[in-house]
């Protein structure tokens, strides 16, 4: 029981919810860059919340089913076809053995998630099968998928077909506002520099990957350009010597010594990681108490959403 990769597209990686508890030995977290699309892909199929799937960047992925199964495609807007026939995203899709699932290239957003009923059956490394190419860990060989790769899956059983109502599907924009909790190192930045950071637009540079998004715009000055290295959290906004902010994401290094003005809150990060070079980013300040409330409200709202059955 398996899927065969006919074409891997630009970049396709196996990801589960991530690798936690290993920063002390230098292993980063990994995991899906768009945790919202990842969540919905698994929920649509009734999978465990951290079941492994494929994260496809930009698109171009083509898979062949070697057994009857059910799949779901969420995330960036792409044209999805089964045996050449267009099908809908954000819903369960039946596939018969021998059929081909094909993703076009992203029209809105840039990262798609392809889940299969029961999840991909991949051996874990350090508690996770998330692929981190820099560390050569996770996935099948610590690397991206390639043509001919065979992905083990479970029998789909009687997986019911469901869809996420259109009103609840995320939309991906080319201009986003990210909420930031200021960190203790904010004292290294003057009020004028903080005001600049929160009022000026930034552009996503070509230097954006699974480690971080380097931005271009008004430079932020600080009296400190390097500090003693310390642990780095998801979403941390570090400011190197050139004053151009970098938002660190899933495959970030575990420690670093550049000054950090604060951190983008977790529920906003998918807005950033669905952006491609040239897109526009604004920052707004939020207190840690407000961020905590927003996180719980978002999770409560999400849990209450009812999927629609497909006849």
mmCIF file of C-alpha atoms in Angstrom:
data_model
loop_
_atom_site.group_PDB
_atom_site.id
_atom_site.type_symbol
_atom_site.label_atom_id
_atom_site.label_comp_id
_atom_site.label_asym_id
_atom_site.label_seq_id
_atom_site.Cartn_x
_atom_site.Cartn_y
_atom_site.Cartn_z
ATOM 1 C CA UNK A 1 0.000 0.000 0.000
ATOM 2 C CA UNK A 2 1.708 3.153 -1.142
ATOM 3 C CA UNK A 3 1.840 6.290 -3.226
ATOM 4 C CA UNK A 4 4.535 6.767 -5.854
ATOM 5 C CA UNK A 5 6.013 10.187 -6.543
ATOM 6 C CA UNK A 6 5.822 10.697 -10.298
ATOM 7 C CA UNK A 7 7.056 14.296 -10.094
ATOM 8 C CA UNK A 8 8.193 16.038 -6.870
ATOM 9 C CA UNK A 9 7.561 19.585 -8.088
ATOM 10 C CA UNK A 10 9.726 22.477 -6.870
ATOM 11 C CA UNK A 11 10.191 21.206 -3.306
ATOM 12 C CA UNK A 12 8.171 18.528 -1.559
ATOM 13 C CA UNK A 13 8.984 17.393 1.975
ATOM 14 C CA UNK A 14 7.466 14.964 4.439
ATOM 15 C CA UNK A 15 6.323 16.828 7.538
ATOM 16 C CA UNK A 16 4.496 15.906 10.721
ATOM 17 C CA UNK A 17 3.807 18.409 13.493
ATOM 18 C CA UNK A 18 7.522 18.780 14.257
ATOM 19 C CA UNK A 19 10.433 17.591 16.404
ATOM 20 C CA UNK A 20 10.323 18.824 19.977
ATOM 21 C CA UNK A 21 12.653 18.414 22.947
ATOM 22 C CA UNK A 22 15.965 18.200 21.079
ATOM 23 C CA UNK A 23 17.212 21.789 20.966
ATOM 24 C CA UNK A 24 19.790 20.869 23.618
ATOM 25 C CA UNK A 25 21.605 18.708 21.053
ATOM 26 C CA UNK A 26 21.153 21.260 18.277
ATOM 27 C CA UNK A 27 18.204 19.734 16.420
ATOM 28 C CA UNK A 28 15.671 22.238 15.223
ATOM 29 C CA UNK A 29 11.884 21.788 15.238
ATOM 30 C CA UNK A 30 10.950 21.451 11.568
ATOM 31 C CA UNK A 31 7.263 20.769 10.942
ATOM 32 C CA UNK A 32 4.708 22.405 8.634
ATOM 33 C CA UNK A 33 5.280 26.055 7.752
ATOM 34 C CA UNK A 34 1.515 26.575 7.508
ATOM 35 C CA UNK A 35 0.158 24.849 10.601
ATOM 36 C CA UNK A 36 -3.416 25.885 9.737
ATOM 37 C CA UNK A 37 -3.469 24.148 6.354
ATOM 38 C CA UNK A 38 -1.679 21.151 7.941
ATOM 39 C CA UNK A 39 -4.340 20.938 10.670
ATOM 40 C CA UNK A 40 -7.229 20.994 8.218
ATOM 41 C CA UNK A 41 -5.710 18.423 5.872
ATOM 42 C CA UNK A 42 -5.526 15.883 8.711
ATOM 43 C CA UNK A 43 -8.900 16.783 10.184
ATOM 44 C CA UNK A 44 -10.662 16.405 6.834
ATOM 45 C CA UNK A 45 -9.509 12.785 6.759
ATOM 46 C CA UNK A 46 -10.074 12.022 10.448
ATOM 47 C CA UNK A 47 -6.315 11.522 10.943
ATOM 48 C CA UNK A 48 -4.358 12.040 14.136
ATOM 49 C CA UNK A 49 -3.534 15.743 14.452
ATOM 50 C CA UNK A 50 0.191 15.158 13.867
ATOM 51 C CA UNK A 51 -0.075 12.583 11.074
ATOM 52 C CA UNK A 52 2.643 12.937 8.449
ATOM 53 C CA UNK A 53 1.864 14.395 5.028
ATOM 54 C CA UNK A 54 3.571 16.165 2.128
ATOM 55 C CA UNK A 55 4.349 19.883 2.193
ATOM 56 C CA UNK A 56 4.687 21.021 -1.423
ATOM 57 C CA UNK A 57 6.217 24.453 -2.064
ATOM 58 C CA UNK A 58 4.977 26.326 -5.156
ATOM 59 C CA UNK A 59 3.411 23.173 -6.654
ATOM 60 C CA UNK A 60 4.125 20.769 -9.498
ATOM 61 C CA UNK A 61 3.705 17.595 -7.415
ATOM 62 C CA UNK A 62 2.314 14.464 -9.095
ATOM 63 C CA UNK A 63 1.479 11.258 -7.206
ATOM 64 C CA UNK A 64 0.235 7.854 -8.341
ATOM 65 C CA UNK A 65 -1.987 5.859 -5.961
ATOM 66 C CA UNK A 66 -0.988 2.186 -5.774
ATOM 67 C CA UNK A 67 -4.078 1.326 -3.716
ATOM 68 C CA UNK A 68 -7.564 2.743 -3.219
ATOM 69 C CA UNK A 69 -7.297 5.616 -0.769
ATOM 70 C CA UNK A 70 -8.606 9.051 0.232
ATOM 71 C CA UNK A 71 -6.526 12.248 0.078
ATOM 72 C CA UNK A 72 -7.000 15.950 0.848
ATOM 73 C CA UNK A 73 -5.191 18.994 -0.554
ATOM 74 C CA UNK A 74 -5.163 22.227 1.470
ATOM 75 C CA UNK A 75 -3.093 25.413 1.565
ATOM 76 C CA UNK A 76 -2.086 27.533 -1.419
ATOM 77 C CA UNK A 77 -4.563 27.848 -4.270
ATOM 78 C CA UNK A 78 -3.470 25.502 -7.057
ATOM 79 C CA UNK A 79 -5.224 23.604 -9.782
ATOM 80 C CA UNK A 80 -5.747 20.041 -8.534
ATOM 81 C CA UNK A 81 -6.583 17.173 -10.889
ATOM 82 C CA UNK A 82 -7.225 13.458 -10.553
ATOM 83 C CA UNK A 83 -6.563 11.689 -13.822
ATOM 84 C CA UNK A 84 -6.755 15.050 -15.573
ATOM 85 C CA UNK A 85 -10.135 16.037 -14.110
ATOM 86 C CA UNK A 86 -10.219 19.175 -11.916
ATOM 87 C CA UNK A 87 -11.190 18.542 -8.300
ATOM 88 C CA UNK A 88 -11.711 20.778 -5.276
ATOM 89 C CA UNK A 89 -9.257 21.584 -2.482
ATOM 90 C CA UNK A 90 -10.168 21.502 1.222
ATOM 91 C CA UNK A 91 -12.140 18.246 0.959
ATOM 92 C CA UNK A 92 -11.666 14.489 0.983
ATOM 93 C CA UNK A 93 -10.975 13.014 -2.476
ATOM 94 C CA UNK A 94 -11.344 9.329 -3.323
ATOM 95 C CA UNK A 95 -8.611 7.819 -5.451
ATOM 96 C CA UNK A 96 -8.576 4.364 -6.990
ATOM 97 C CA UNK A 97 -5.409 2.361 -7.493
ATOM 98 C CA UNK A 98 -3.601 3.589 -10.587
ATOM 99 C CA UNK A 99 -5.058 7.097 -10.543
ATOM 100 C CA UNK A 100 -2.852 10.198 -10.611
ATOM 101 C CA UNK A 101 -3.150 13.245 -8.349
ATOM 102 C CA UNK A 102 -1.580 16.327 -9.886
ATOM 103 C CA UNK A 103 -0.994 19.794 -8.435
ATOM 104 C CA UNK A 104 -0.500 22.842 -10.650
ATOM 105 C CA UNK A 105 1.491 25.891 -9.569
ATOM 106 C CA UNK A 106 0.435 28.284 -6.814
ATOM 107 C CA UNK A 107 -1.873 31.173 -7.726
ATOM 108 C CA UNK A 108 -2.381 32.418 -4.141
ATOM 109 C CA UNK A 109 0.016 31.441 -1.348
ATOM 110 C CA UNK A 110 2.931 29.111 -2.009
ATOM 111 C CA UNK A 111 2.658 26.003 0.183
ATOM 112 C CA UNK A 112 0.233 23.116 -0.292
ATOM 113 C CA UNK A 113 -0.403 20.166 1.974
ATOM 114 C CA UNK A 114 -1.299 16.719 0.658
ATOM 115 C CA UNK A 115 -2.600 14.355 3.334
ATOM 116 C CA UNK A 116 -3.626 10.735 2.912
ATOM 117 C CA UNK A 117 -6.047 8.752 5.063
ATOM 118 C CA UNK A 118 -4.148 7.321 8.032
ATOM 119 C CA UNK A 119 -1.096 9.481 7.326
ATOM 120 C CA UNK A 120 2.177 8.603 5.609
ATOM 121 C CA UNK A 121 3.850 5.653 7.324
ATOM 122 C CA UNK A 122 7.385 6.939 7.788
ATOM 123 C CA UNK A 123 9.893 5.930 10.474
ATOM 124 C CA UNK A 124 10.546 8.634 13.049
ATOM 125 C CA UNK A 125 13.950 10.101 13.871
ATOM 126 C CA UNK A 126 14.226 11.728 17.314
ATOM 127 C CA UNK A 127 10.479 11.532 17.809
ATOM 128 C CA UNK A 128 9.383 12.947 14.462
ATOM 129 C CA UNK A 129 9.498 12.246 10.743
ATOM 130 C CA UNK A 130 9.645 15.936 9.800
ATOM 131 C CA UNK A 131 12.276 16.558 7.143
ATOM 132 C CA UNK A 132 15.032 19.079 7.893
ATOM 133 C CA UNK A 133 17.314 19.039 4.867
ATOM 134 C CA UNK A 134 20.066 21.078 6.530
ATOM 135 C CA UNK A 135 20.403 18.419 9.212
ATOM 136 C CA UNK A 136 19.746 15.493 6.861
ATOM 137 C CA UNK A 137 17.111 14.165 9.220
ATOM 138 C CA UNK A 138 13.511 13.020 8.905
ATOM 139 C CA UNK A 139 11.494 12.040 5.857
ATOM 140 C CA UNK A 140 12.834 8.985 4.058
ATOM 141 C CA UNK A 141 16.513 9.980 3.776
ATOM 142 C CA UNK A 142 16.553 13.419 5.345
ATOM 143 C CA UNK A 143 15.995 14.911 1.926
ATOM 144 C CA UNK A 144 13.274 16.235 -0.372
ATOM 145 C CA UNK A 145 11.098 13.830 -2.335
ATOM 146 C CA UNK A 146 12.279 12.772 -5.761
ATOM 147 C CA UNK A 147 10.689 11.056 -8.745
ATOM 148 C CA UNK A 148 10.202 7.368 -8.078
ATOM 149 C CA UNK A 149 10.007 7.672 -4.289
ATOM 150 C CA UNK A 150 7.495 5.231 -2.823
ATOM 151 C CA UNK A 151 5.555 6.482 0.211
ATOM 152 C CA UNK A 152 4.003 3.792 2.440
ATOM 153 C CA UNK A 153 0.413 4.426 3.529
ATOM 154 C CA UNK A 154 -2.326 2.634 5.466
ATOM 155 C CA UNK A 155 -5.513 1.158 3.979
ATOM 156 C CA UNK A 156 -8.126 3.909 3.883
ATOM 157 C CA UNK A 157 -10.934 1.727 5.258
ATOM 158 C CA UNK A 158 -14.203 3.608 5.198
ATOM 159 C CA UNK A 159 -12.908 7.164 5.477
ATOM 160 C CA UNK A 160 -15.959 9.435 5.071
ATOM 161 C CA UNK A 161 -15.639 12.245 2.547
ATOM 162 C CA UNK A 162 -15.949 15.706 4.092
ATOM 163 C CA UNK A 163 -15.295 19.288 3.069
ATOM 164 C CA UNK A 164 -14.414 22.458 4.951
ATOM 165 C CA UNK A 165 -17.091 25.145 4.384
ATOM 166 C CA UNK A 166 -15.831 27.821 2.010
ATOM 167 C CA UNK A 167 -16.301 30.594 4.595
ATOM 168 C CA UNK A 168 -13.766 28.937 6.893
ATOM 169 C CA UNK A 169 -11.024 28.365 4.336
ATOM 170 C CA UNK A 170 -7.975 30.612 4.833
ATOM 171 C CA UNK A 171 -7.238 33.206 2.190
ATOM 172 C CA UNK A 172 -3.687 34.098 1.251
ATOM 173 C CA UNK A 173 -2.821 37.704 0.512
ATOM 174 C CA UNK A 174 0.234 39.532 -0.851
ATOM 175 C CA UNK A 175 0.177 42.111 1.931
ATOM 176 C CA UNK A 176 -0.105 40.977 5.541
ATOM 177 C CA UNK A 177 0.134 42.402 9.037
ATOM 178 C CA UNK A 178 1.945 40.297 11.619
ATOM 179 C CA UNK A 179 1.424 40.823 15.340
ATOM 180 C CA UNK A 180 4.613 40.981 17.415
ATOM 181 C CA UNK A 181 5.193 40.554 21.150
ATOM 182 C CA UNK A 182 8.158 42.698 22.126
ATOM 183 C CA UNK A 183 10.899 40.733 23.859
ATOM 184 C CA UNK A 184 13.239 41.637 26.722
ATOM 185 C CA UNK A 185 15.866 42.815 24.208
ATOM 186 C CA UNK A 186 13.557 45.627 23.083
ATOM 187 C CA UNK A 187 15.628 47.781 25.430
ATOM 188 C CA UNK A 188 18.412 47.613 22.842
ATOM 189 C CA UNK A 189 16.208 49.588 20.427
ATOM 190 C CA UNK A 190 15.268 53.235 20.903
ATOM 191 C CA UNK A 191 11.619 54.346 20.833
ATOM 192 C CA UNK A 192 12.285 55.890 17.413
ATOM 193 C CA UNK A 193 13.660 52.602 16.063
ATOM 194 C CA UNK A 194 10.694 50.656 17.446
ATOM 195 C CA UNK A 195 8.311 53.191 15.931
ATOM 196 C CA UNK A 196 10.048 52.730 12.578
ATOM 197 C CA UNK A 197 9.716 48.950 12.820
ATOM 198 C CA UNK A 198 5.983 49.177 13.522
ATOM 199 C CA UNK A 199 5.147 51.831 10.938
ATOM 200 C CA UNK A 200 7.224 51.080 7.848
ATOM 201 C CA UNK A 201 6.369 48.455 5.195
ATOM 202 C CA UNK A 202 8.827 45.646 4.488
ATOM 203 C CA UNK A 203 9.221 43.500 1.422
ATOM 204 C CA UNK A 204 9.918 39.752 1.448
ATOM 205 C CA UNK A 205 13.378 39.358 -0.076
ATOM 206 C CA UNK A 206 14.550 36.523 -2.297
ATOM 207 C CA UNK A 207 16.341 35.141 0.770
ATOM 208 C CA UNK A 208 13.415 33.307 2.309
ATOM 209 C CA UNK A 209 13.366 29.613 3.105
ATOM 210 C CA UNK A 210 12.364 27.209 5.856
ATOM 211 C CA UNK A 211 14.895 28.794 8.245
ATOM 212 C CA UNK A 212 13.656 32.342 8.011
ATOM 213 C CA UNK A 213 12.219 35.208 6.020
ATOM 214 C CA UNK A 214 14.687 38.034 5.417
ATOM 215 C CA UNK A 215 12.863 41.317 4.868
ATOM 216 C CA UNK A 216 13.896 44.538 3.130
ATOM 217 C CA UNK A 217 12.856 48.023 4.167
ATOM 218 C CA UNK A 218 13.669 50.752 6.667
ATOM 219 C CA UNK A 219 16.791 49.745 8.597
ATOM 220 C CA UNK A 220 16.456 49.303 12.356
ATOM 221 C CA UNK A 221 19.468 50.493 14.306
ATOM 222 C CA UNK A 222 20.671 49.162 17.625
ATOM 223 C CA UNK A 223 23.700 49.851 19.752
ATOM 224 C CA UNK A 224 24.399 46.125 19.967
ATOM 225 C CA UNK A 225 25.163 44.105 16.865
ATOM 226 C CA UNK A 226 26.100 40.833 18.526
ATOM 227 C CA UNK A 227 25.283 39.337 21.900
ATOM 228 C CA UNK A 228 25.985 36.117 23.703
ATOM 229 C CA UNK A 229 24.157 33.344 21.868
ATOM 230 C CA UNK A 230 20.886 32.150 23.362
ATOM 231 C CA UNK A 231 17.965 29.943 22.367
ATOM 232 C CA UNK A 232 15.703 31.226 19.585
ATOM 233 C CA UNK A 233 11.947 30.763 19.611
ATOM 234 C CA UNK A 234 9.621 30.266 16.643
ATOM 235 C CA UNK A 235 8.771 33.631 15.092
ATOM 236 C CA UNK A 236 11.694 35.520 16.653
ATOM 237 C CA UNK A 237 12.526 38.744 14.789
ATOM 238 C CA UNK A 238 16.263 39.218 14.808
ATOM 239 C CA UNK A 239 17.980 42.351 13.553
ATOM 240 C CA UNK A 240 21.501 41.818 12.159
ATOM 241 C CA UNK A 241 24.048 44.562 11.606
ATOM 242 C CA UNK A 242 22.441 45.796 8.367
ATOM 243 C CA UNK A 243 19.206 46.562 10.240
ATOM 244 C CA UNK A 244 17.028 44.391 7.974
ATOM 245 C CA UNK A 245 14.710 42.171 10.074
ATOM 246 C CA UNK A 246 14.697 38.389 9.729
ATOM 247 C CA UNK A 247 11.704 36.385 10.996
ATOM 248 C CA UNK A 248 12.912 32.952 12.067
ATOM 249 C CA UNK A 249 10.636 30.008 11.423
ATOM 250 C CA UNK A 250 10.542 26.207 11.692
ATOM 251 C CA UNK A 251 14.035 25.194 10.504
ATOM 252 C CA UNK A 252 15.785 28.054 12.324
ATOM 253 C CA UNK A 253 19.079 27.536 14.090
ATOM 254 C CA UNK A 254 18.593 26.686 17.763
ATOM 255 C CA UNK A 255 20.798 29.513 19.116
ATOM 256 C CA UNK A 256 21.925 32.916 17.867
ATOM 257 C CA UNK A 257 23.455 36.187 18.997
ATOM 258 C CA UNK A 258 21.799 38.910 16.924
ATOM 259 C CA UNK A 259 19.528 41.329 18.829
ATOM 260 C CA UNK A 260 15.849 40.356 18.736
ATOM 261 C CA UNK A 261 13.156 43.014 18.920
ATOM 262 C CA UNK A 262 10.359 40.511 19.604
ATOM 263 C CA UNK A 263 8.481 37.532 18.179
ATOM 264 C CA UNK A 264 5.652 37.135 15.671
ATOM 265 C CA UNK A 265 2.797 35.277 17.365
ATOM 266 C CA UNK A 266 2.314 31.691 16.244
ATOM 267 C CA UNK A 267 -1.181 32.068 14.807
ATOM 268 C CA UNK A 268 0.062 34.758 12.388
ATOM 269 C CA UNK A 269 3.054 32.874 11.026
ATOM 270 C CA UNK A 270 1.131 31.052 8.282
ATOM 271 C CA UNK A 271 0.381 34.454 6.730
ATOM 272 C CA UNK A 272 4.137 34.992 6.366
ATOM 273 C CA UNK A 273 5.106 31.500 5.234
ATOM 274 C CA UNK A 274 2.565 31.603 2.407
ATOM 275 C CA UNK A 275 4.274 34.708 0.973
ATOM 276 C CA UNK A 276 6.756 34.726 -1.884
ATOM 277 C CA UNK A 277 9.478 37.269 -2.654
ATOM 278 C CA UNK A 278 8.165 40.779 -3.234
ATOM 279 C CA UNK A 279 5.138 40.494 -0.955
ATOM 280 C CA UNK A 280 4.526 43.203 1.655
ATOM 281 C CA UNK A 281 4.722 42.836 5.436
ATOM 282 C CA UNK A 282 3.649 45.211 8.201
ATOM 283 C CA UNK A 283 4.130 44.671 11.929
ATOM 284 C CA UNK A 284 1.833 45.642 14.791
ATOM 285 C CA UNK A 285 2.457 45.338 18.516
ATOM 286 C CA UNK A 286 0.440 43.051 20.767
ATOM 287 C CA UNK A 287 0.883 42.336 24.476
ATOM 288 C CA UNK A 288 1.670 38.817 25.620
ATOM 289 C CA UNK A 289 -1.687 38.709 27.447
ATOM 290 C CA UNK A 290 -3.587 39.699 24.302
ATOM 291 C CA UNK A 291 -1.599 37.178 22.257
ATOM 292 C CA UNK A 292 -2.465 34.445 24.761
ATOM 293 C CA UNK A 293 -6.164 35.288 24.499
ATOM 294 C CA UNK A 294 -6.059 35.414 20.702
ATOM 295 C CA UNK A 295 -4.395 31.995 20.585
ATOM 296 C CA UNK A 296 -7.061 30.362 22.744
ATOM 297 C CA UNK A 297 -9.910 32.101 20.926
ATOM 298 C CA UNK A 298 -8.525 30.969 17.557
ATOM 299 C CA UNK A 299 -8.268 27.364 18.721
ATOM 300 C CA UNK A 300 -11.771 27.430 20.235
ATOM 301 C CA UNK A 301 -13.274 28.862 17.038
ATOM 302 C CA UNK A 302 -11.460 26.259 14.952
ATOM 303 C CA UNK A 303 -12.633 23.325 17.065
ATOM 304 C CA UNK A 304 -16.259 24.453 16.745
ATOM 305 C CA UNK A 305 -16.234 24.458 12.956
ATOM 306 C CA UNK A 306 -18.270 21.557 11.598
ATOM 307 C CA UNK A 307 -17.158 19.785 8.444
ATOM 308 C CA UNK A 308 -19.784 19.126 5.780
ATOM 309 C CA UNK A 309 -20.432 15.574 4.646
ATOM 310 C CA UNK A 310 -20.170 14.830 0.927
ATOM 311 C CA UNK A 311 -22.857 12.537 -0.466
#
